[in-house]
Coordinates of C-alpha atoms and ligand atoms in Angstrom, one line a residue:
M1 CA 9.0 -3.2 34.0
N2 CA 10.5 -4.7 30.8
D3 CA 7.8 -5.5 28.2
K4 CA 10.0 -6.7 25.3
Q5 CA 8.5 -9.5 23.4
F6 CA 10.4 -12.7 23.3
T7 CA 12.7 -12.6 20.0
I8 CA 13.8 -16.3 18.8
G9 CA 16.9 -16.7 16.7
V10 CA 16.8 -19.5 14.3
L11 CA 19.8 -21.6 12.6
T12 CA 20.4 -24.1 10.4
S13 CA 23.8 -26.0 11.3
G14 CA 25.7 -29.0 10.4
G15 CA 25.1 -31.1 6.8
D16 CA 22.0 -29.8 5.3
A17 CA 19.0 -32.0 4.6
P18 CA 16.0 -31.4 2.5
G19 CA 13.4 -29.9 4.7
M20 CA 15.4 -27.4 6.2
N21 CA 13.6 -24.8 4.5
P22 CA 10.0 -25.7 5.5
C23 CA 11.1 -26.0 8.8
I24 CA 12.5 -22.5 9.0
R25 CA 9.3 -21.2 7.2
A26 CA 7.0 -23.2 10.0
V27 CA 9.3 -21.3 12.8
V28 CA 8.9 -18.0 11.0
R29 CA 5.1 -18.3 10.5
A30 CA 4.3 -19.7 13.9
A31 CA 6.1 -16.9 15.6
A32 CA 4.4 -14.5 13.5
V33 CA 1.2 -15.4 14.6
K34 CA 2.1 -15.1 18.2
S35 CA 3.7 -11.5 17.4
T36 CA 7.1 -12.9 17.9
E37 CA 10.1 -11.5 16.0
V38 CA 12.4 -13.9 14.1
I39 CA 15.8 -13.4 13.5
G40 CA 17.9 -15.9 10.9
V41 CA 21.3 -16.6 11.8
M42 CA 23.3 -17.3 8.8
N43 CA 25.9 -19.8 8.4
G44 CA 25.0 -21.8 11.6
F45 CA 26.8 -21.4 15.0
E46 CA 29.9 -19.4 13.0
G47 CA 27.2 -16.8 12.0
L48 CA 26.1 -16.9 15.7
V49 CA 29.6 -16.0 16.7
K50 CA 29.9 -13.3 14.1
G51 CA 26.7 -12.0 14.5
E52 CA 25.4 -12.5 10.7
F53 CA 21.5 -12.0 11.5
R54 CA 19.0 -10.9 9.4
T55 CA 15.2 -10.3 10.4
L56 CA 12.7 -12.9 8.7
G57 CA 9.1 -12.0 8.4
A58 CA 6.5 -14.0 7.0
R59 CA 7.0 -12.6 3.5
N60 CA 10.7 -13.5 3.6
V61 CA 9.9 -17.2 3.7
G62 CA 7.4 -17.3 0.9
G63 CA 8.3 -19.8 -1.9
I64 CA 10.8 -21.8 0.1
I65 CA 8.7 -24.6 1.0
Q66 CA 9.7 -26.8 -2.0
R67 CA 13.5 -26.1 -2.0
G68 CA 15.9 -27.9 -1.1
G69 CA 19.3 -26.8 1.1
T70 CA 18.5 -24.0 3.5
I71 CA 18.3 -20.1 2.9
L72 CA 20.1 -19.6 6.2
H73 CA 23.1 -21.4 4.8
T74 CA 25.0 -24.0 7.1
R75 CA 28.4 -24.9 8.3
R76 CA 30.3 -27.5 10.4
S77 CA 31.7 -25.9 13.2
E78 CA 33.8 -27.9 15.4
R79 CA 35.5 -24.9 17.5
F80 CA 31.7 -24.1 18.5
L81 CA 32.4 -26.7 21.2
E82 CA 35.0 -24.5 22.5
K83 CA 34.0 -22.4 25.7
H84 CA 35.4 -19.1 23.9
F85 CA 33.3 -19.3 21.0
Q86 CA 30.2 -20.0 22.9
R87 CA 30.7 -16.9 25.1
E88 CA 31.1 -15.0 21.8
A89 CA 28.0 -16.3 20.6
I90 CA 26.0 -15.2 23.5
R91 CA 27.6 -11.9 23.4
S92 CA 26.4 -11.3 19.6
M93 CA 22.8 -12.6 20.8
N94 CA 22.4 -10.4 23.5
S95 CA 23.5 -7.3 21.4
A96 CA 21.0 -8.4 18.8
G97 CA 18.3 -8.8 21.2
I98 CA 17.7 -12.6 20.6
D99 CA 16.4 -14.2 23.8
G100 CA 16.0 -18.0 22.6
L101 CA 17.3 -20.4 19.6
I102 CA 16.0 -22.8 17.9
I103 CA 18.5 -25.1 16.2
I104 CA 17.8 -27.4 13.3
G105 CA 20.3 -29.7 12.7
G106 CA 22.1 -33.0 13.7
E107 CA 23.8 -34.7 16.4
G108 CA 26.7 -32.4 16.4
S109 CA 24.3 -29.5 16.0
L110 CA 22.3 -30.7 19.1
K111 CA 25.7 -31.0 21.1
G112 CA 26.3 -27.3 20.5
A113 CA 22.5 -26.4 21.2
H114 CA 22.9 -28.4 24.7
A115 CA 26.4 -26.3 25.5
L116 CA 24.5 -23.0 25.0
A117 CA 21.4 -24.1 27.2
E118 CA 24.0 -25.2 29.8
Q119 CA 25.1 -21.5 30.0
G120 CA 21.5 -20.3 30.5
I121 CA 20.3 -19.6 26.7
K122 CA 16.8 -21.1 26.3
V123 CA 17.4 -23.4 23.3
I124 CA 15.0 -25.9 21.4
G125 CA 16.6 -28.5 19.1
L126 CA 15.0 -29.9 15.9
P127 CA 16.6 -33.1 14.3
C128 CA 17.5 -32.8 11.0
S129 CA 20.1 -35.3 9.3
I130 CA 19.8 -37.8 6.5
D131 CA 21.5 -40.2 8.6
N132 CA 18.6 -40.9 10.9
D133 CA 21.0 -41.6 13.8
I134 CA 19.7 -39.1 16.3
W135 CA 18.2 -40.5 19.2
G136 CA 14.9 -39.7 20.8
T137 CA 13.1 -39.3 17.2
D138 CA 11.7 -42.1 15.0
I139 CA 12.6 -39.9 11.9
A140 CA 14.8 -36.9 11.2
I141 CA 13.8 -34.1 8.7
G142 CA 15.6 -34.9 5.4
V143 CA 15.5 -39.0 5.6
D144 CA 12.8 -39.4 3.6
T145 CA 13.8 -37.6 0.8
A146 CA 17.1 -38.7 0.8
M147 CA 15.6 -42.4 1.0
N148 CA 13.6 -41.5 -2.1
T149 CA 16.6 -40.2 -3.9
I150 CA 18.5 -43.2 -3.1
A151 CA 15.7 -45.6 -4.4
D152 CA 15.4 -43.5 -7.7
A153 CA 19.1 -43.8 -8.0
V154 CA 19.5 -47.5 -7.4
D155 CA 16.3 -48.3 -9.6
K156 CA 18.0 -46.8 -12.6
L157 CA 21.3 -48.7 -11.7
R158 CA 19.2 -51.8 -11.7
D159 CA 18.1 -51.4 -15.4
T160 CA 21.5 -51.0 -16.5
A161 CA 23.0 -53.7 -14.2
S162 CA 20.4 -56.2 -15.7
S163 CA 21.0 -55.3 -19.3
H164 CA 24.5 -55.8 -18.9
E165 CA 24.4 -58.6 -16.3
R166 CA 26.5 -56.9 -13.8
A167 CA 27.1 -56.3 -10.2
F168 CA 26.9 -53.0 -8.9
L169 CA 28.3 -51.5 -5.7
V170 CA 26.5 -48.5 -4.6
E171 CA 27.6 -46.4 -1.8
T172 CA 25.0 -44.4 0.4
M173 CA 26.0 -41.7 2.9
G174 CA 25.2 -42.2 6.9
R175 CA 28.4 -42.0 8.4
G176 CA 28.5 -44.5 11.3
S177 CA 24.9 -45.6 10.8
G178 CA 23.7 -48.1 8.5
Y179 CA 20.2 -47.0 8.4
L180 CA 20.2 -45.4 4.8
A181 CA 21.7 -48.6 3.3
V182 CA 19.4 -51.1 5.0
L183 CA 16.3 -49.2 3.9
A184 CA 17.6 -48.8 0.7
G185 CA 18.3 -52.5 0.7
I186 CA 14.8 -53.2 1.5
V187 CA 13.0 -50.8 -0.7
C188 CA 15.4 -51.2 -3.8
G189 CA 15.7 -55.2 -3.4
A190 CA 19.4 -55.4 -2.9
E191 CA 21.3 -58.6 -2.8
M192 CA 23.5 -57.6 -0.1
I193 CA 23.9 -54.6 2.3
L194 CA 27.2 -53.9 3.9
I195 CA 26.9 -51.5 7.3
P196 CA 28.9 -50.2 9.8
E197 CA 27.2 -52.3 12.5
I198 CA 28.3 -55.6 11.0
T199 CA 31.6 -56.5 10.1
V200 CA 32.0 -58.5 6.8
T201 CA 34.9 -60.3 4.8
V202 CA 35.3 -59.8 1.0
Q203 CA 34.9 -63.5 0.7
E204 CA 31.3 -63.5 2.4
V205 CA 30.6 -60.8 -0.3
A206 CA 31.9 -62.7 -3.1
R207 CA 30.0 -65.8 -2.2
A208 CA 26.7 -63.7 -1.9
V209 CA 27.4 -62.3 -5.3
D210 CA 28.4 -65.7 -6.7
E211 CA 25.3 -67.3 -5.5
A212 CA 23.1 -64.6 -7.1
Y213 CA 24.7 -65.6 -10.0
R214 CA 24.1 -69.3 -9.5
R215 CA 20.2 -68.6 -8.9
G216 CA 19.9 -67.2 -12.0
K217 CA 19.8 -63.7 -11.2
T218 CA 20.6 -61.1 -14.4
H219 CA 22.3 -58.7 -11.6
A220 CA 23.5 -58.0 -8.3
I221 CA 22.9 -54.8 -6.3
I222 CA 25.4 -54.6 -3.3
V223 CA 24.6 -51.5 -1.0
V224 CA 27.7 -50.3 0.8
A225 CA 27.2 -47.9 3.8
E226 CA 30.2 -45.4 3.8
G227 CA 30.9 -46.3 7.3
A228 CA 31.1 -50.0 6.3
N229 CA 34.2 -51.8 7.1
V230 CA 35.1 -53.0 3.8
K231 CA 36.1 -50.0 1.1
I232 CA 34.1 -49.9 -2.0
S233 CA 36.9 -49.5 -4.8
E234 CA 38.9 -52.7 -2.6
L235 CA 35.8 -54.4 -2.8
A236 CA 35.2 -53.9 -6.6
A237 CA 39.0 -54.8 -7.5
A238 CA 38.6 -58.0 -5.3
L239 CA 35.3 -59.3 -6.7
D240 CA 36.6 -58.7 -10.3
E241 CA 39.7 -60.7 -9.3
M242 CA 37.7 -63.7 -7.7
D243 CA 35.3 -64.3 -10.6
V244 CA 31.9 -64.2 -9.1
G245 CA 29.8 -64.6 -12.2
F246 CA 29.3 -60.7 -12.8
S247 CA 31.9 -58.1 -13.5
T248 CA 31.4 -55.1 -11.3
R249 CA 30.8 -51.5 -11.2
I250 CA 30.9 -48.6 -8.6
T251 CA 28.4 -45.8 -7.9
I252 CA 29.1 -43.5 -5.2
L253 CA 25.8 -41.7 -4.6
G254 CA 27.2 -38.9 -2.4
H255 CA 25.9 -35.6 -2.0
I256 CA 23.0 -36.1 -4.2
Q257 CA 21.5 -38.0 -1.6
R258 CA 21.6 -34.6 0.5
G259 CA 19.8 -32.3 -2.2
G260 CA 16.4 -32.2 -4.0
S261 CA 12.9 -31.0 -3.3
P262 CA 11.9 -31.9 0.3
T263 CA 9.1 -34.7 -0.2
A264 CA 5.7 -34.2 1.3
Y265 CA 6.4 -36.3 4.1
D266 CA 9.3 -34.2 5.2
R267 CA 7.4 -30.8 4.6
M268 CA 4.9 -32.0 6.8
L269 CA 7.5 -33.2 9.5
A270 CA 9.4 -30.2 9.2
S271 CA 6.4 -28.0 9.7
R272 CA 5.1 -29.8 12.6
L273 CA 8.4 -29.6 14.3
G274 CA 9.1 -26.1 13.4
V275 CA 5.6 -25.3 15.1
K276 CA 6.0 -27.2 18.2
A277 CA 9.3 -25.6 18.7
V278 CA 7.9 -22.1 18.8
E279 CA 5.2 -23.2 21.3
A280 CA 7.8 -24.8 23.4
I281 CA 10.3 -22.0 23.7
L282 CA 7.4 -19.6 24.3
A283 CA 6.3 -21.7 26.9
G284 CA 9.5 -21.5 28.6
E285 CA 11.0 -24.8 27.6
S286 CA 14.5 -25.2 27.2
D287 CA 17.5 -27.9 26.7
V288 CA 14.9 -30.2 24.6
M289 CA 14.7 -31.8 21.1
V290 CA 11.3 -32.1 19.6
G291 CA 11.1 -35.6 18.5
L292 CA 8.5 -37.9 16.7
H293 CA 7.4 -40.9 18.7
G294 CA 4.7 -42.8 16.5
S295 CA 2.7 -40.1 15.4
D296 CA 3.2 -37.8 18.6
L297 CA 5.7 -35.0 19.0
V298 CA 7.7 -35.3 22.3
L299 CA 10.0 -33.0 24.0
V300 CA 13.4 -35.1 24.7
P301 CA 16.2 -33.7 27.3
L302 CA 19.2 -32.9 25.0
A303 CA 21.7 -34.2 27.3
E304 CA 19.8 -37.7 26.6
V305 CA 19.8 -37.0 22.8
I306 CA 23.6 -36.3 22.8
A307 CA 24.6 -39.4 25.0
K308 CA 23.0 -42.0 22.7
T309 CA 22.8 -42.8 19.1
R310 CA 19.5 -44.2 17.6
P311 CA 20.4 -47.7 16.5
V312 CA 19.1 -49.6 13.1
R313 CA 16.1 -51.9 14.1
P314 CA 17.6 -55.2 13.9
E315 CA 14.3 -56.5 12.6
Y316 CA 14.8 -54.4 9.4
I317 CA 18.5 -56.1 8.9
D318 CA 16.9 -59.3 9.3
M319 CA 14.1 -58.3 6.6
A320 CA 16.6 -57.2 4.3
R321 CA 18.3 -60.6 4.3
T322 CA 15.2 -62.4 4.1
L323 CA 13.9 -60.4 1.1
A324 CA 17.4 -61.1 -0.8
R325 CA 16.8 -64.5 -1.9
Ligands
F6P401 O1 25.4 -36.2 8.4 C1 25.3 -36.1 7.3 C2 26.2 -36.5 6.0 O2 25.6 -36.5 4.8 C3 26.7 -37.9 6.3 O3 26.0 -39.0 5.6 C4 28.3 -37.8 5.5 O4 29.0 -38.6 6.2 C5 28.5 -36.3 5.8 O5 27.5 -35.8 6.1 C6 29.3 -35.5 4.7 O6 29.9 -34.3 5.4 P1 30.3 -33.3 4.5 O7 29.1 -32.9 3.3 O8 30.5 -32.3 5.3 O9 31.3 -34.0 3.4

């Protein structure tokens, strides 16, 4: 009779997000209570292929709840979608005695998770990406912290924009999703938001800035999602040429949005998801992601999660426009 205890492997994958560390901590400590061993996999799927493992006990995850980034480090691994590398990963897992995986990451990472589950590995996915584009959850780990970082930055830019009576074009991350830009537009009171979901012309942007100037505004903040159809530098040059009242400056927030100490909200979300993932995997669940629906945690099939993308709620886009008057 095989009486070996179940051993969980945990890894973080894709772009890092604030909240990965509290999530790892929750997995390790929830497992410890069930006398279940946890092995941390370094460097995402790449570390899984190469067998970069370290045992994680309750004391190894002390003092990380407030830290951004991930103590397990992370990688983007396009090649992991190839069968050959998945087979190597399964071989490494078997030789380390890992029985199931908890995978913390975004859409690409959840694709890798589903691929492993299809080959018989027990896998639970946890949504973690500042983009908030993951289907099956209201919000992913890291979004709240990133939003607060953006709000803080735009508030500061507004001070200098007003003093100089300038227009600021502020680029936010989000890949193909306008979520961060729309929310930033609402919570920071932007004059206009450019997102991948809606095509705009330079003339439309120029008109909005010109109208803001005529209405007596002392500044204009235009939030430009990185995936918007107009590129920020070309837009700035065009606005300066067109004479829209304000002169223009650009700020690209970049990877600052991914760093920093997770907010209380993200720590709570990460802790809840981590604990639930351990319960789920020990209960025999697999090939599912733990998502947040309202205030409840739900298990969503990974096949469904990776087949869809979470859209930005249209009413948020409308609200951003209404409040920009
Ligand atoms: O998916 C998170 C994200 O930060 C996106 O918003 C952005 O497009 C991308 O990752 C940047 O990736 P990298 O850190 O690999 O440049």
